[in-house]
XYZ file of N, CA and C in Angstrom:
525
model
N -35.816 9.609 -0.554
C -34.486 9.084 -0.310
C -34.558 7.562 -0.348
N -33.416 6.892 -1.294
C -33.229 5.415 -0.873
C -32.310 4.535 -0.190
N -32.151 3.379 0.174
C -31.027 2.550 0.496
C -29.730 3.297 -0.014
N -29.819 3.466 -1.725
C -28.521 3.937 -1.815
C -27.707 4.902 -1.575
N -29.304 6.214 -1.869
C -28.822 7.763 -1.202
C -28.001 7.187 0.050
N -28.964 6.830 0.931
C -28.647 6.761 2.483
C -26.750 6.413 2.992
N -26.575 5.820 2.287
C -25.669 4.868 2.284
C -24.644 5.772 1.464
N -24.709 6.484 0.691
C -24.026 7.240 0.038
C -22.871 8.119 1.088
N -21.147 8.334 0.871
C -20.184 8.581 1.268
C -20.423 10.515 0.862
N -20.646 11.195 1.514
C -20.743 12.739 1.071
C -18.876 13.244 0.597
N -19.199 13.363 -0.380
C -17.896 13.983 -1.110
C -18.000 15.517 -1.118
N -17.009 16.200 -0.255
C -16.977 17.606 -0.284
C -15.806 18.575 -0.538
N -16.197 19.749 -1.018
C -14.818 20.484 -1.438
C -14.223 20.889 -0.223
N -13.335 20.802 0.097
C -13.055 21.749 1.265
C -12.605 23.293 0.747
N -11.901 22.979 -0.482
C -10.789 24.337 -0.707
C -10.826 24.468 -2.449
N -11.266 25.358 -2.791
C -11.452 25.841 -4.269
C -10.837 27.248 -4.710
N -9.450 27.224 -4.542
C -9.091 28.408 -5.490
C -8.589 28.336 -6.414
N -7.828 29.609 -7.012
C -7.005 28.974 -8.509
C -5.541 28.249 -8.065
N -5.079 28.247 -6.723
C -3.812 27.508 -6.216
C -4.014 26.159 -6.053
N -5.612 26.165 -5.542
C -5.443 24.750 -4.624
C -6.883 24.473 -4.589
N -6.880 23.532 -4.986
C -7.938 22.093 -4.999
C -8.283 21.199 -3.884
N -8.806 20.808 -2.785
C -9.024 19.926 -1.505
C -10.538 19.973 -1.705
N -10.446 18.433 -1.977
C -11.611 17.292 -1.871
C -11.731 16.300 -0.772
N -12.571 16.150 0.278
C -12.581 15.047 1.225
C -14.041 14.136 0.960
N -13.813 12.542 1.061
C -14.861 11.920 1.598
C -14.537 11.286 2.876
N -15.800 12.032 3.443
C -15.780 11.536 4.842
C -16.945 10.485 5.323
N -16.768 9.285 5.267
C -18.007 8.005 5.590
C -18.231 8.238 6.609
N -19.259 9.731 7.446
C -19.560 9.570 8.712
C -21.533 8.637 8.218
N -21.918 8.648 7.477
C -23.432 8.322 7.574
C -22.928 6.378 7.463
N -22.336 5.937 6.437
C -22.085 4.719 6.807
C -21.175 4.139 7.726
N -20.511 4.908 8.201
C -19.815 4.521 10.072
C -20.524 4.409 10.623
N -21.352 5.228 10.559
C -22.569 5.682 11.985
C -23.861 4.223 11.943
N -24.596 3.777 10.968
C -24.993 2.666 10.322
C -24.260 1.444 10.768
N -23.418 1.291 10.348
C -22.415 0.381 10.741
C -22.392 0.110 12.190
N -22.320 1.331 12.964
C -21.655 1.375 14.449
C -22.965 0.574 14.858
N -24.282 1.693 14.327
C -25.596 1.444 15.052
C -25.903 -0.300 15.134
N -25.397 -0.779 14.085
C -25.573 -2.337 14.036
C -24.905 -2.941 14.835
N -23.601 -2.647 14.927
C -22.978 -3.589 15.847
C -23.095 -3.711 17.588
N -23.536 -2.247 17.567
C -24.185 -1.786 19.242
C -25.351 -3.114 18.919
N -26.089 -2.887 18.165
C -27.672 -3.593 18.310
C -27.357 -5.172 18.816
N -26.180 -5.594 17.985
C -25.485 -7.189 18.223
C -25.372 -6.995 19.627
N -24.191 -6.262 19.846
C -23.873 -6.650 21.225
C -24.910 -6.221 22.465
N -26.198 -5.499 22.233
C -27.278 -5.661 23.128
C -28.286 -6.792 23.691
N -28.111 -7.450 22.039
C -28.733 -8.625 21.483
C -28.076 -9.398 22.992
N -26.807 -9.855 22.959
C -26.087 -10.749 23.215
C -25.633 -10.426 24.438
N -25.424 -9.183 24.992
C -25.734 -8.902 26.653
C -27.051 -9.119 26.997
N -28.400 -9.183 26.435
C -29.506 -9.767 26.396
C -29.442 -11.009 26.705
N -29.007 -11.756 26.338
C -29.000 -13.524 26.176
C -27.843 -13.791 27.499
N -26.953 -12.897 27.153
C -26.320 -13.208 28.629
C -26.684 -12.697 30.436
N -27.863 -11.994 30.095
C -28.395 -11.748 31.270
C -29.582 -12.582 31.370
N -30.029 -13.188 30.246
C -30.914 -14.391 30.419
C -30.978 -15.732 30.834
N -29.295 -15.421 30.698
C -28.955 -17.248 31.264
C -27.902 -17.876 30.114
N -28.255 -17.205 29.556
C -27.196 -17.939 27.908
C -26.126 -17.333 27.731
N -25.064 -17.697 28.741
C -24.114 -17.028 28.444
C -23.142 -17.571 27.489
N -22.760 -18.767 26.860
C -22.490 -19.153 25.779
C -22.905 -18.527 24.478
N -24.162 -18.473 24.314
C -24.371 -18.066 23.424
C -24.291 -16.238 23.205
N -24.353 -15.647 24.622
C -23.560 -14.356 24.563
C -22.373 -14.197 24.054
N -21.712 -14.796 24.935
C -19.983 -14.917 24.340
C -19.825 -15.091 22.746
N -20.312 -16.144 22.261
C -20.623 -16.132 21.109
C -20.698 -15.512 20.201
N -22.071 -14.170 20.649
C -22.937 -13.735 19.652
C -21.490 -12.082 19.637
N -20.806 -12.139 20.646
C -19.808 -11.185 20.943
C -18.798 -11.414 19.972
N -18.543 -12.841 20.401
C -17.112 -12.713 19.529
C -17.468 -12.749 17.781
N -18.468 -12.818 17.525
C -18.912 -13.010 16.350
C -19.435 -11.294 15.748
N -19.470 -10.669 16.755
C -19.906 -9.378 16.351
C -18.778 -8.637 15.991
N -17.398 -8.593 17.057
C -16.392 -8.258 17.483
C -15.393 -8.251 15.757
N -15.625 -9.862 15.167
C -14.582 -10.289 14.163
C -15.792 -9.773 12.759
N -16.311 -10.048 13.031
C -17.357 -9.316 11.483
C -17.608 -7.908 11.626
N -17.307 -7.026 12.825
C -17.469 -5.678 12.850
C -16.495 -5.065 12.414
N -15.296 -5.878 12.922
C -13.899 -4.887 12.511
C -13.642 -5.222 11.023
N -14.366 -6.412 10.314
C -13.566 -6.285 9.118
C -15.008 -5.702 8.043
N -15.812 -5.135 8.510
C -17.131 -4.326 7.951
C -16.319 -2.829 8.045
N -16.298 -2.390 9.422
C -15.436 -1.286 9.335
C -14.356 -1.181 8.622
N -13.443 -1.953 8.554
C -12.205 -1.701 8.174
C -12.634 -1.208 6.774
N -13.383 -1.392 6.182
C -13.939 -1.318 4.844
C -14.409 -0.062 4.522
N -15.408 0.102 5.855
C -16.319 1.467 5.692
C -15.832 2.831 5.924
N -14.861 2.462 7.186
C -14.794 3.591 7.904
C -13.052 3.782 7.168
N -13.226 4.873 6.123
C -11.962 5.006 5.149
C -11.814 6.407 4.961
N -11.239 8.034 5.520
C -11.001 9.271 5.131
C -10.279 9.282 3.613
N -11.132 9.890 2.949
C -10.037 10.307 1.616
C -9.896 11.726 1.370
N -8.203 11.960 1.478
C -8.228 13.267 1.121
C -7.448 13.524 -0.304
N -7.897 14.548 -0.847
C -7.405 14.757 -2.262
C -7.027 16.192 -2.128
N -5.153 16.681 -2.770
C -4.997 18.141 -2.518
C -4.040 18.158 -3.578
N -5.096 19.369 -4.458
C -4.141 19.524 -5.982
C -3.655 21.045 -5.551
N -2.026 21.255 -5.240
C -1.785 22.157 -5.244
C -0.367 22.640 -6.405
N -1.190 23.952 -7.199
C -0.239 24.323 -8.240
C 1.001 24.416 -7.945
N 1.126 25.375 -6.593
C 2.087 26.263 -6.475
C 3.596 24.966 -6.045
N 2.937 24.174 -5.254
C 4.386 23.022 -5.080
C 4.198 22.066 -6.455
N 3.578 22.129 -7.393
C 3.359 20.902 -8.333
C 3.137 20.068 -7.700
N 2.041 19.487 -6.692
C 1.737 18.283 -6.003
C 0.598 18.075 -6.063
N 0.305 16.973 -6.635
C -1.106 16.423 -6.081
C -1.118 14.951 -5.170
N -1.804 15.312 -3.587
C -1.472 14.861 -2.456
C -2.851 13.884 -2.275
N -2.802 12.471 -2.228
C -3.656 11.570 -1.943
C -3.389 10.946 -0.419
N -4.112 11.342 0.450
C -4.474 10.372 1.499
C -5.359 10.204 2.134
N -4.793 8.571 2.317
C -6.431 7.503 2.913
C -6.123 7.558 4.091
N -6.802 7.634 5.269
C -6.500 7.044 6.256
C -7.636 6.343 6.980
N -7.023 4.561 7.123
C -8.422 3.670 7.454
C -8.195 3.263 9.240
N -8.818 2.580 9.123
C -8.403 1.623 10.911
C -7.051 1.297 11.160
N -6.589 0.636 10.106
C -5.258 0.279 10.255
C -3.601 1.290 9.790
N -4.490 2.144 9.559
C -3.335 3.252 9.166
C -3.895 4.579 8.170
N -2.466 4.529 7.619
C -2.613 5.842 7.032
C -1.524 5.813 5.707
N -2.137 6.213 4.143
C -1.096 5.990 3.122
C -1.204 7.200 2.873
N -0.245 7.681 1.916
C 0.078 9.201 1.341
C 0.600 8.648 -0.106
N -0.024 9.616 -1.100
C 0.880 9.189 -2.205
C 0.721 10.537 -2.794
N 2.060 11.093 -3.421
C 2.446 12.097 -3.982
C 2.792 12.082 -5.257
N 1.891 12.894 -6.301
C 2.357 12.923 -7.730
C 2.826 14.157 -8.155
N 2.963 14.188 -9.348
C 3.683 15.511 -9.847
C 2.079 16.581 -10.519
N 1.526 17.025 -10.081
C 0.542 17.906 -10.804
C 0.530 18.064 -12.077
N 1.682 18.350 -12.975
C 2.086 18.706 -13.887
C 2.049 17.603 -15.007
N 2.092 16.528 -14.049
C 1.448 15.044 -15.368
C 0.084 14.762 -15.123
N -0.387 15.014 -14.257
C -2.215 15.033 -14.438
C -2.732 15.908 -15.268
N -3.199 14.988 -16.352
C -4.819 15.859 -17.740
C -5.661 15.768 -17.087
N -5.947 14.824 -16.498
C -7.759 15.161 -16.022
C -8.219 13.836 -15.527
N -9.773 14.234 -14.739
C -9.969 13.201 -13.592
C -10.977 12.516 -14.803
N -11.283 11.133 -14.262
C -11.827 10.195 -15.184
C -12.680 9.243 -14.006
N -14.204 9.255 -14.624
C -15.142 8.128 -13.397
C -14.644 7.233 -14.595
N -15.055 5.451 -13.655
C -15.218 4.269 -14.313
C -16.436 3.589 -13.577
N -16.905 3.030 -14.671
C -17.981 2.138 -13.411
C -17.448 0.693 -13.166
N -17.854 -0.320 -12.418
C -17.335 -1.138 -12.115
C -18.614 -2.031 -11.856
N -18.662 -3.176 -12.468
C -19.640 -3.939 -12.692
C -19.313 -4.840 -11.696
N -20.388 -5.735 -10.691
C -20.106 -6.732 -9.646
C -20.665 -8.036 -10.488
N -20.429 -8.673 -9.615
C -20.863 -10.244 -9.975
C -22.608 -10.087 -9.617
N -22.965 -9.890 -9.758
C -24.513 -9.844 -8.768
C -25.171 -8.530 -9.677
N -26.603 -8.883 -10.155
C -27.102 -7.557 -10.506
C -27.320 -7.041 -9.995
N -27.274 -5.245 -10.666
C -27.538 -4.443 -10.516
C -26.406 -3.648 -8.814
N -24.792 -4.321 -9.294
C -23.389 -4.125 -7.944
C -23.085 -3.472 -8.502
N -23.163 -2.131 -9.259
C -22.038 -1.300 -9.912
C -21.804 -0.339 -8.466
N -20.152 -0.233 -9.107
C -19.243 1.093 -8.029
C -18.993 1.697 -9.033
N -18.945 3.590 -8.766
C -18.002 3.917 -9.238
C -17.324 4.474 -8.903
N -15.829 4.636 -9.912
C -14.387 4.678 -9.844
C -13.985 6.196 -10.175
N -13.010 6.863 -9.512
C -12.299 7.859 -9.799
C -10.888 7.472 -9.891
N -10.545 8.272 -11.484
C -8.896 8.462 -11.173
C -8.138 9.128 -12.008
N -6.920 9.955 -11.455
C -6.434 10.825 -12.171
C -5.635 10.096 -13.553
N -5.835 11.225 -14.441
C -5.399 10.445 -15.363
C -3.801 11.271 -15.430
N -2.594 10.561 -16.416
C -1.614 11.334 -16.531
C -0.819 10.742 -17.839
N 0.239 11.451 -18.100
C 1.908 11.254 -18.282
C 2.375 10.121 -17.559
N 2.668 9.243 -18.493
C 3.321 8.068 -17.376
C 4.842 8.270 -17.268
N 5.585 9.005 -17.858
C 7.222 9.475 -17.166
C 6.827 9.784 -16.228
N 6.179 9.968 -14.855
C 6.633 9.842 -14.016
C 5.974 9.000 -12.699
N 5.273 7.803 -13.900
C 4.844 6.837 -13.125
C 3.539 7.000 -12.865
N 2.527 8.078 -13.211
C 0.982 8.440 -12.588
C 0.427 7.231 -13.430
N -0.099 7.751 -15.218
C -0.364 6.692 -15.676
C -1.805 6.637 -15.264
N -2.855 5.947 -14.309
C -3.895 6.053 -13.538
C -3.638 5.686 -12.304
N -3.992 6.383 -11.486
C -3.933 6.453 -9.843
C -5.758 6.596 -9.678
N -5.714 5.532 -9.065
C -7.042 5.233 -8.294
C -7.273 5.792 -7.198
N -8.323 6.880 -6.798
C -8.749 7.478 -5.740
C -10.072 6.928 -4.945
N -9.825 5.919 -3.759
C -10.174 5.081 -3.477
C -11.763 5.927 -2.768
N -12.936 5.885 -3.107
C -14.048 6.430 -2.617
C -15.045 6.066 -1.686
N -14.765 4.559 -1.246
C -15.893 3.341 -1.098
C -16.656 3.735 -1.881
N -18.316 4.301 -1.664
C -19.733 3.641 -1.721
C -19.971 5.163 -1.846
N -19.356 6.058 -2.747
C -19.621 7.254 -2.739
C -20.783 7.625 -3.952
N -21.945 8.519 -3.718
C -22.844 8.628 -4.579
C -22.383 8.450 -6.275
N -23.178 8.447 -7.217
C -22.096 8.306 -8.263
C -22.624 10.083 -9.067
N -24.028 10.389 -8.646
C -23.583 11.683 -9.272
C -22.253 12.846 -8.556
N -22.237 12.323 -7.359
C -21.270 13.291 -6.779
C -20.044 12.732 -7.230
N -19.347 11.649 -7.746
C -18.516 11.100 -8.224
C -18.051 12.144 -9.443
N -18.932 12.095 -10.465
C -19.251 12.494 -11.526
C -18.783 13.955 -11.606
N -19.427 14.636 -10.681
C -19.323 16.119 -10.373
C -18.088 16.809 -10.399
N -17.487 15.837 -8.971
C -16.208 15.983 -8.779
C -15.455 15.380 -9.705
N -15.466 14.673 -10.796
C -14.350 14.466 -11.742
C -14.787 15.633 -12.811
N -15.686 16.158 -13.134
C -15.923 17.529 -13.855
C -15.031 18.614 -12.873
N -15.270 18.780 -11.536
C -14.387 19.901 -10.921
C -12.992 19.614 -11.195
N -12.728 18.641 -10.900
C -10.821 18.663 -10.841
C -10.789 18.661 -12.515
N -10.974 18.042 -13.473
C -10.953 18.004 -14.688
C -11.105 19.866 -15.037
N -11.655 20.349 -14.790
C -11.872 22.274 -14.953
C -10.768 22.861 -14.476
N -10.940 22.152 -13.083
C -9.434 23.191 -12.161
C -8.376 22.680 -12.893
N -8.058 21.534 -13.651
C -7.012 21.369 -14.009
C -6.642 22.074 -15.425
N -7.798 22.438 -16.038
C -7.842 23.167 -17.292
C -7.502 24.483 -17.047
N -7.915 25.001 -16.060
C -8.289 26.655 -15.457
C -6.305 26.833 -15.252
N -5.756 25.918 -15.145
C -4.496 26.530 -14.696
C -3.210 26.147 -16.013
N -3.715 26.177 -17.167
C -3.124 25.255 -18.028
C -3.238 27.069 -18.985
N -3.552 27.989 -18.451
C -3.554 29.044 -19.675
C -4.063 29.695 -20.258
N -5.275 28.434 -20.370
C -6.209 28.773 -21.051
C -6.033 29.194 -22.590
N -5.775 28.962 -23.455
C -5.739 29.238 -25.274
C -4.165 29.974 -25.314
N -3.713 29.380 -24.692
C -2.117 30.316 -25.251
C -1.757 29.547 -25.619
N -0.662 29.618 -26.738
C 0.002 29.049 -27.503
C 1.433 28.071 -26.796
């Protein structure tokens, strides 16, 4: 296992029939990482403030406090994905620290899911990208399914599953 496995967002099916499609990533291994660090700060720094340094406690607090929440805000992100035939909906929601979005498309203009990679400024920063592809009458077009830091073969996988399920309900060879 490496840095990146480790760090990797587990993308899972919840729900696979021929009605309905439900995909979740849930960032519990990089929350948990995350959390473990910021506990370690603020031990650090109740350390120093039981040593006598309480300035530099306060400090090392408020400095943990404003770089933790905007690390989290980042990390700690639910994505749910729910392709269901039977209402023609396919149902996207995030929900982060600061809330919660929903976005609703029409099923019926989604062809198929599509990875992208995404190159950083810095070698060797690639992300990659999921997103449904569609019919733009009714505005889909590409909708970005926001993943963080999710493995990229499981990326991959899951744009082969929804890309199938979306085939599997299309007929199959009928005219």
């Amino acid at each position: 296992m490496n840095l990146s496995s480790l760090l990797a967002d587990p993308l899972r099916v919840l729900e696979k029939s021929d009605p309905v499609l439900e995909i979740e990533n849930r960032p519990v291994r990089r929350a948990t990482i995350t959390m473990g660090g910021i506990l370690l700060a603020v031990a650090m720094a109740l350390a120093a403030m039981a040593d006598g340094a309480v300035g530099t406690g306060l400090l090392v607090l408020a400095v943990t406090a404003f770089i933790g929440w905007m690390i989290l805000d980042e990390t700690v992100q639910l994505t749910q994905l729910r392709l269901d035939r039977p209402a023609d909906q396919a149902r996207l929601r995030v929900t982060g620290l600061k809330g919660r979005k929903e976005q609703n498309l029409r099923l019926s203009n989604v062809c198929r899911a599509e990875t992208r990679i995404r190159y950083g400024k810095q070698a060797n920063q690639e992300t990659i990208e999921l997103y449904l592809v569609g019919s733009e009458d009714d505005g889909i077009g590409e909708t970005l399914i926001p993943l963080g830091r999710a493995d990229t073969e499981d990326v991959i996988r899951i744009a082969a599953l929804i890309t199938d399920w979306l085939k599997g309900g299309k007929g199959g060879g009928q005219p």
